[in-house]
Short mmCIF file of C-alpha atoms (C1' of nucleotides) in Angstrom, two decimals:
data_model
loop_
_atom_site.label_atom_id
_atom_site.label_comp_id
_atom_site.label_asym_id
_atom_site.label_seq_id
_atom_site.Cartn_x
_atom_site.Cartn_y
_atom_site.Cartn_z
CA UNK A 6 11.28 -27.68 33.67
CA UNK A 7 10.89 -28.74 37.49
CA UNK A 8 11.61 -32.44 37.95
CA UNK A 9 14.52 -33.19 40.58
CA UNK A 10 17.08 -33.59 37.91
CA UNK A 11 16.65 -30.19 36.61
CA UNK A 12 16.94 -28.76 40.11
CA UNK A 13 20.07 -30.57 40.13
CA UNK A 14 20.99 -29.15 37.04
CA UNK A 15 20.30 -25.79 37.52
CA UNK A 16 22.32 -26.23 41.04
CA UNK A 17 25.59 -27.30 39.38
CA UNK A 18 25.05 -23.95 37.30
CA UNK A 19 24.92 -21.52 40.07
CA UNK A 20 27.65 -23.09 42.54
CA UNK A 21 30.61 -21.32 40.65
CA UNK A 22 28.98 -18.36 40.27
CA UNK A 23 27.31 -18.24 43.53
CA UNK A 24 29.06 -19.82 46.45
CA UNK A 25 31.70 -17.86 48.61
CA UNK A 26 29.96 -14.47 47.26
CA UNK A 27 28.10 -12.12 49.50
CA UNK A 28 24.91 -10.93 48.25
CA UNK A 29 24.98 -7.09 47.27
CA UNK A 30 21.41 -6.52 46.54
CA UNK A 31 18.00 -8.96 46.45
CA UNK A 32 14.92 -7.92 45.46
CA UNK A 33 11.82 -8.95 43.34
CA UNK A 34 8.02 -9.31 44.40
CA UNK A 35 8.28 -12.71 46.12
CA UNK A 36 6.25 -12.16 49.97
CA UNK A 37 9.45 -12.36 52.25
CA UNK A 38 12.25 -9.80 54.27
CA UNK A 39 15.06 -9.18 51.25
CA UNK A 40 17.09 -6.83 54.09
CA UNK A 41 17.56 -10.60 55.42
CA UNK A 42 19.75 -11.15 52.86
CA UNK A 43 21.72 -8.47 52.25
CA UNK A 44 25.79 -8.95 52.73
CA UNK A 45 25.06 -12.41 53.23
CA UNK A 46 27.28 -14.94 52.21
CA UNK A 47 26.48 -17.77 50.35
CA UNK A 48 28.27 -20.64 52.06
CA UNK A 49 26.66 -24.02 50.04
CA UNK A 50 23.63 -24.50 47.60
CA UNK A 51 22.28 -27.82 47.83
CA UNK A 52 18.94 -29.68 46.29
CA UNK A 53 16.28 -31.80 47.79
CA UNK A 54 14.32 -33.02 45.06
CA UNK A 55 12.44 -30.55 43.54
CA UNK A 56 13.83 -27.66 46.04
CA UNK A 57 16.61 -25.39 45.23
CA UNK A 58 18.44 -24.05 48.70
CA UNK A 59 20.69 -21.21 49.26
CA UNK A 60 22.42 -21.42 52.55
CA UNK A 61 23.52 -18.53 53.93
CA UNK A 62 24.82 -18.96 57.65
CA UNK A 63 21.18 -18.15 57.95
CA UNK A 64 18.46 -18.30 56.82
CA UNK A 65 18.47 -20.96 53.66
CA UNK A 66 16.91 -19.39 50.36
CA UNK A 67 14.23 -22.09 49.46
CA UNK A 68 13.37 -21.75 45.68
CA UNK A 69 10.45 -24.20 44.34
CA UNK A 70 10.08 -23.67 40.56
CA UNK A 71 6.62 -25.20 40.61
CA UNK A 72 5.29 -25.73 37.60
CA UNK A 73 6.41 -22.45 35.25
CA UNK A 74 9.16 -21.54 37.06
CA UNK A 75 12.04 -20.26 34.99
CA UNK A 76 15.53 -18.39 35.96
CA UNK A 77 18.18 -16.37 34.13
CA UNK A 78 21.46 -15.68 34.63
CA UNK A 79 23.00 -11.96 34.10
CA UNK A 80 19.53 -10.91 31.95
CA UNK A 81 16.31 -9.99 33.20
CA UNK A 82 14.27 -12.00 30.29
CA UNK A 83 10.75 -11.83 31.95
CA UNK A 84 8.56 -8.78 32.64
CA UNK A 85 8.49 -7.80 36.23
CA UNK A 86 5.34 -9.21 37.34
CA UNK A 87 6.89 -12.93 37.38
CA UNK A 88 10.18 -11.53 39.08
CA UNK A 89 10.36 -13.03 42.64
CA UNK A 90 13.64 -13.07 43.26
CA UNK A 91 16.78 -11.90 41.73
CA UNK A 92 20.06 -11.94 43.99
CA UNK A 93 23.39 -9.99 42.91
CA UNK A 94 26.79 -10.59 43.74
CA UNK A 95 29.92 -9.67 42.52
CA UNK A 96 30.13 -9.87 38.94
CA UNK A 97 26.66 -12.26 38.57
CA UNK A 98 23.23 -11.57 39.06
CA UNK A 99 20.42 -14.33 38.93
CA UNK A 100 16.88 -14.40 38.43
CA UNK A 101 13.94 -16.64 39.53
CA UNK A 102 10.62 -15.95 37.69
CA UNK A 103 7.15 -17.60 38.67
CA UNK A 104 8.04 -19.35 41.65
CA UNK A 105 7.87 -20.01 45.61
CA UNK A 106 10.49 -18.45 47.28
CA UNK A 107 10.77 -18.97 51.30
CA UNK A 108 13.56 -18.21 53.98
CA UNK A 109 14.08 -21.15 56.39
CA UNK A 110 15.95 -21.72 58.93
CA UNK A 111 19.35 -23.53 58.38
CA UNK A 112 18.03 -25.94 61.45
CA UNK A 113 15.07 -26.67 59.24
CA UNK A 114 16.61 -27.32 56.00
CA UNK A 115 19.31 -30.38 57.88
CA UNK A 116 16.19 -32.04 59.29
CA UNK A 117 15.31 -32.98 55.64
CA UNK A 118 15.47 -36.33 54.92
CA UNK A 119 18.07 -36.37 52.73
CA UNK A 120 18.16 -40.40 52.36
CA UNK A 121 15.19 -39.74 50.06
CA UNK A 122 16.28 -37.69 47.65
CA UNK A 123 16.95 -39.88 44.47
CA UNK A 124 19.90 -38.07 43.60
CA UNK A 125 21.79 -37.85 46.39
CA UNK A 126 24.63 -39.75 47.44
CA UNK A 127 22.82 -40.61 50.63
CA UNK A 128 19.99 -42.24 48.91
CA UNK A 129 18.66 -45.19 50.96
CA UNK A 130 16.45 -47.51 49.26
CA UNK A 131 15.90 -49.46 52.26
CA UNK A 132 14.38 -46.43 54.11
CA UNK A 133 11.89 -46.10 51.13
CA UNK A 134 11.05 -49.60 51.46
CA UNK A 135 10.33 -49.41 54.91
CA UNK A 136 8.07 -46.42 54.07
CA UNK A 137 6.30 -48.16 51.22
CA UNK A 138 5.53 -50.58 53.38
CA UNK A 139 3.67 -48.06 55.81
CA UNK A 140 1.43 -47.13 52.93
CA UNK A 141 0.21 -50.12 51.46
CA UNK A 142 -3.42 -49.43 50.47
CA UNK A 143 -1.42 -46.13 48.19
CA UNK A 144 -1.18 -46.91 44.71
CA UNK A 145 2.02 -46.86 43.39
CA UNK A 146 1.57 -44.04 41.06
CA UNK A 147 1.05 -42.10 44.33
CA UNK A 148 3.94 -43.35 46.19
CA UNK A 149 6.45 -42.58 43.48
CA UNK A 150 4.64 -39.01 43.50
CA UNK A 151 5.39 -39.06 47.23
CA UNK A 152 7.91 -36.43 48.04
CA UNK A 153 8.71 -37.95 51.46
CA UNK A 154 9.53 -41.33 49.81
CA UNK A 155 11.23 -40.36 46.25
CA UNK A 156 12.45 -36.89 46.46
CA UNK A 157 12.71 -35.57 43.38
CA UNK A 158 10.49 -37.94 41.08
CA UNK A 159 7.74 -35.66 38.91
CA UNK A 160 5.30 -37.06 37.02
CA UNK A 161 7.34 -37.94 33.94
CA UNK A 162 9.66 -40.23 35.95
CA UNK A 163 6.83 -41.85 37.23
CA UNK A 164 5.11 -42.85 33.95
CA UNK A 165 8.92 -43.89 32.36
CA UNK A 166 10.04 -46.10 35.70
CA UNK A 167 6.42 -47.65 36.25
CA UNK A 168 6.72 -48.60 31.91
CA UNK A 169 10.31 -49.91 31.92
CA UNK A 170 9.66 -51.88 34.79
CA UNK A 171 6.25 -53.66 33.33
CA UNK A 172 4.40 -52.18 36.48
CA UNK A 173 0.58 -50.91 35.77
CA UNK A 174 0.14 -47.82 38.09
CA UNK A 175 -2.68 -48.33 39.76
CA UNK A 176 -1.29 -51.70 41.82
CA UNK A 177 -1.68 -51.10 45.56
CA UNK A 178 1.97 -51.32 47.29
CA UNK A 179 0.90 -53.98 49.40
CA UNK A 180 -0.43 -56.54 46.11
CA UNK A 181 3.16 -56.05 44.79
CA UNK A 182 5.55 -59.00 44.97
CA UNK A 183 8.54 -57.97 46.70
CA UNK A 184 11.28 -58.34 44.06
CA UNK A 185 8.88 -56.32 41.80
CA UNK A 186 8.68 -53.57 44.45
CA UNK A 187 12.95 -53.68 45.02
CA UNK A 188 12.54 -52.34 40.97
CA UNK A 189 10.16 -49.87 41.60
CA UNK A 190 12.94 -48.24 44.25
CA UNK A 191 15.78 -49.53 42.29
CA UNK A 192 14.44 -47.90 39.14
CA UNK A 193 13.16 -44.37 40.86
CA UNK A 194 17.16 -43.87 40.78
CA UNK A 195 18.01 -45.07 37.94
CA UNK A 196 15.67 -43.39 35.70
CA UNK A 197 16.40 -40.53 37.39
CA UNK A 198 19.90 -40.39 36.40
CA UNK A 199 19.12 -41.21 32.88
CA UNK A 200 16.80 -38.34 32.85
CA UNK A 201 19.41 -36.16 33.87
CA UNK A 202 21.75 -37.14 31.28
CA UNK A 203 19.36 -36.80 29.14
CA UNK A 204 18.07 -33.27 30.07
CA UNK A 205 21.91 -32.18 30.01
CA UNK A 206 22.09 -33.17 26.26
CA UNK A 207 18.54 -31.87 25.69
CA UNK A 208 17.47 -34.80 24.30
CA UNK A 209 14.75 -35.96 27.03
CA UNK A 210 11.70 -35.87 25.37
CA UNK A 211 13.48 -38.30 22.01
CA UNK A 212 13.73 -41.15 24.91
CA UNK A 213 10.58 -41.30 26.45
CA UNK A 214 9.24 -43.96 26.15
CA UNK A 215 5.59 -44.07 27.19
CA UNK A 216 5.10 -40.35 28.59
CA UNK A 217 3.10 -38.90 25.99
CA UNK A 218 3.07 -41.85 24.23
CA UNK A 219 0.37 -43.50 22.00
CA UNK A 220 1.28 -47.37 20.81
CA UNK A 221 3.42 -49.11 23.17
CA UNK A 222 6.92 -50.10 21.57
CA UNK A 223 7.26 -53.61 23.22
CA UNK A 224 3.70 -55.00 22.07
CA UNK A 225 2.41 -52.41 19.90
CA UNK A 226 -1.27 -51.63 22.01
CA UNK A 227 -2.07 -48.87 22.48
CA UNK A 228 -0.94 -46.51 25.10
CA UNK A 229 -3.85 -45.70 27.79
CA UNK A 230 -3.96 -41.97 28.95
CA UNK A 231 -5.60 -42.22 32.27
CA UNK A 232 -5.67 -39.58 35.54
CA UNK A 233 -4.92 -42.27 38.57
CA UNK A 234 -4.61 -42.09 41.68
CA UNK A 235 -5.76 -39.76 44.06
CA UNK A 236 -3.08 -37.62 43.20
CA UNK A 237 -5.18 -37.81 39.64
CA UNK A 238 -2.22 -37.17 37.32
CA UNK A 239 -1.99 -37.77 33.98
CA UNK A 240 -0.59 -41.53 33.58
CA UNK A 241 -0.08 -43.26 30.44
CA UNK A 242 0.81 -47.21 30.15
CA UNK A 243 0.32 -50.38 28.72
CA UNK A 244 -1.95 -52.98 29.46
CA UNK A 245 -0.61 -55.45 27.50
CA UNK A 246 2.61 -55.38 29.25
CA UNK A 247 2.43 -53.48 32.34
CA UNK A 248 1.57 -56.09 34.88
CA UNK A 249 -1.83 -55.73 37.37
CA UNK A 250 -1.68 -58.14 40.47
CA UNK A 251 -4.62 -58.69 42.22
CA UNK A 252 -5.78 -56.59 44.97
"C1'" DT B 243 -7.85 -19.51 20.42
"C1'" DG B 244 -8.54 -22.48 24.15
"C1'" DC B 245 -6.80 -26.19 26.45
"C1'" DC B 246 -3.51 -28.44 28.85
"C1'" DA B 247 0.76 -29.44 31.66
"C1'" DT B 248 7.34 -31.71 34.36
"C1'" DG B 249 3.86 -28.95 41.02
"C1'" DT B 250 2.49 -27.57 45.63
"C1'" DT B 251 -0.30 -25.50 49.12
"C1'" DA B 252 -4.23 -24.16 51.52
"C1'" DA B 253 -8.99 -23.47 51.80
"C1'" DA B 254 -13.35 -25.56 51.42
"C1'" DC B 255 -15.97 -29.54 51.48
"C1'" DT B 256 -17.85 -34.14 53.42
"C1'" DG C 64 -10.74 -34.28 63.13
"C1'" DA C 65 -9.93 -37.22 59.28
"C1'" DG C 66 -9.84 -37.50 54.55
"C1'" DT C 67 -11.09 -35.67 50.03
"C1'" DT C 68 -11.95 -32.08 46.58
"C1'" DT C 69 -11.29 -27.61 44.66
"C1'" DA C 70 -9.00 -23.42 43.78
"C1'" DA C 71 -5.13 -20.66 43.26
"C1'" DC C 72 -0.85 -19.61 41.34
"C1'" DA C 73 0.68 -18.38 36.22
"C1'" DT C 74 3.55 -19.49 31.52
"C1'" DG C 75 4.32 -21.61 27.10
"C1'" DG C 76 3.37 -24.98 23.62
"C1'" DC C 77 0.31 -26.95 20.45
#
DNA sequence: TGCCATGTTAAACT
DNA sequence: GAGTTTAACATGGC
């Protein structure tokens, strides 16, 4: 479910039914103060990356759907174990199952960066170039991982962006040439977009193209499954055409 | 049935 | 104190 795109997804569901509304009841088992929200307005919902926020004149509703987070609008689908949050308003009520839920501050949640989130009309690809270039012993299957640099990119981008760009993962950021690194940034976006498309048709998983993958289409190796990095996620490519530059 | 995965955080180590 | 490793969380698909 949780890569940026279906944050932003699931954020362009809830607006309608969420924003302008005051919050009648909130409850669920998630560890923070629900009277905090009560008759509370919902002024905005925004996404950075992978986080879903809530602003209420304060505090912002942080939802992070982690890896088996689900939601549901007007049922309760899930047992109530994996409730941790369900807000009502007026006429809607929605659920978040299996996930972190946190109040922040509204101060908190504008000091994001929000030039790095991939999505966002702010996006500035020189900033993540400049931070790139901070890091350059990281492998570049870590950077794209890197929240602070590419807000929004899971693990699926990574492996599609670092294929379609003929980039092996495990090149250090400072061994690659700096046209190749403008596609790594260029292409963080971009994928990203088509991913969302994508998701909204539910046809994702028909375009991958090396994620899961076992032959690679362009030269017809094999695909390598490999945990790299020091984040140690799973990572598949090809070695025929995904390019390693010397250290 | 058991294993694995689109993620993050914090504790426990060296 | 830094950097690194492990555990915890917890659901659904194959």
């Amino acid at each position: 479910m949780p890569e940026g795109p279906s944050i932003f997804i699931l954020k362009e569901l809830l607006a309608p039914l969420l924003i302008s509304k005051k919050i009648k009841k909130a409850f669920g088992n998630a560890k923070i103060d629900f009277t905090q929200l009560i008759g509370k307005k919902i002024t905005a919902i925004r996404c950075w990356g992978k986080q879903l926020l809530l602003f209420t004149e304060d505090p912002v509703i942080r939802i992070h759907l982690l890896m088996f987070g689900s939601y549901s609008v007007d049922k309760n689908t899930r047992p109530a174990s994996s409730l941790r949050l369900a807000i009502e308003v007026p006429k809607h009520i929605v659920y978040f199952y299996t996930c972190s839920v946190r109040l922040l501050t509204k101060d908190a949640v504008l000091s994001y960066d929000w030039q790095s989130d991939v999505l966002s009309n702010e996006w500035n690809p020189l900033k993540a170039r400049k931070k790139l270039k901070a890091m350059p012993k990281t492998m570049v299957c870590d950077a794209l991982l890197d929240q602070q640099i590419f807000s929004g990119v899971g693990n699926i981008i990574k492996n599609e962006v670092l294929y379609r760009i003929k980039l092996h993962p495990e090149n250090l950021i400072k061994s690659i040439p700096s046209l190749k690194l403008s596609s790594v940034i260029k292409e963080a976006r971009n994928y990203s977009f088509d991913f969302l498309k994508w998701k909204k048709e539910y046809s994702l998983k028909k375009h991958w193209l090396a994620h899961t993958k076992r032959t690679c289409l362009r030269c017809d190796l094999p695909i390598i499954k490999k945990y790299c990095g020091r984040t140690k996620r799973r990572t598949f490519f090809c070695i025929g055409c995904q390019i390693k530059y010397p250290r």
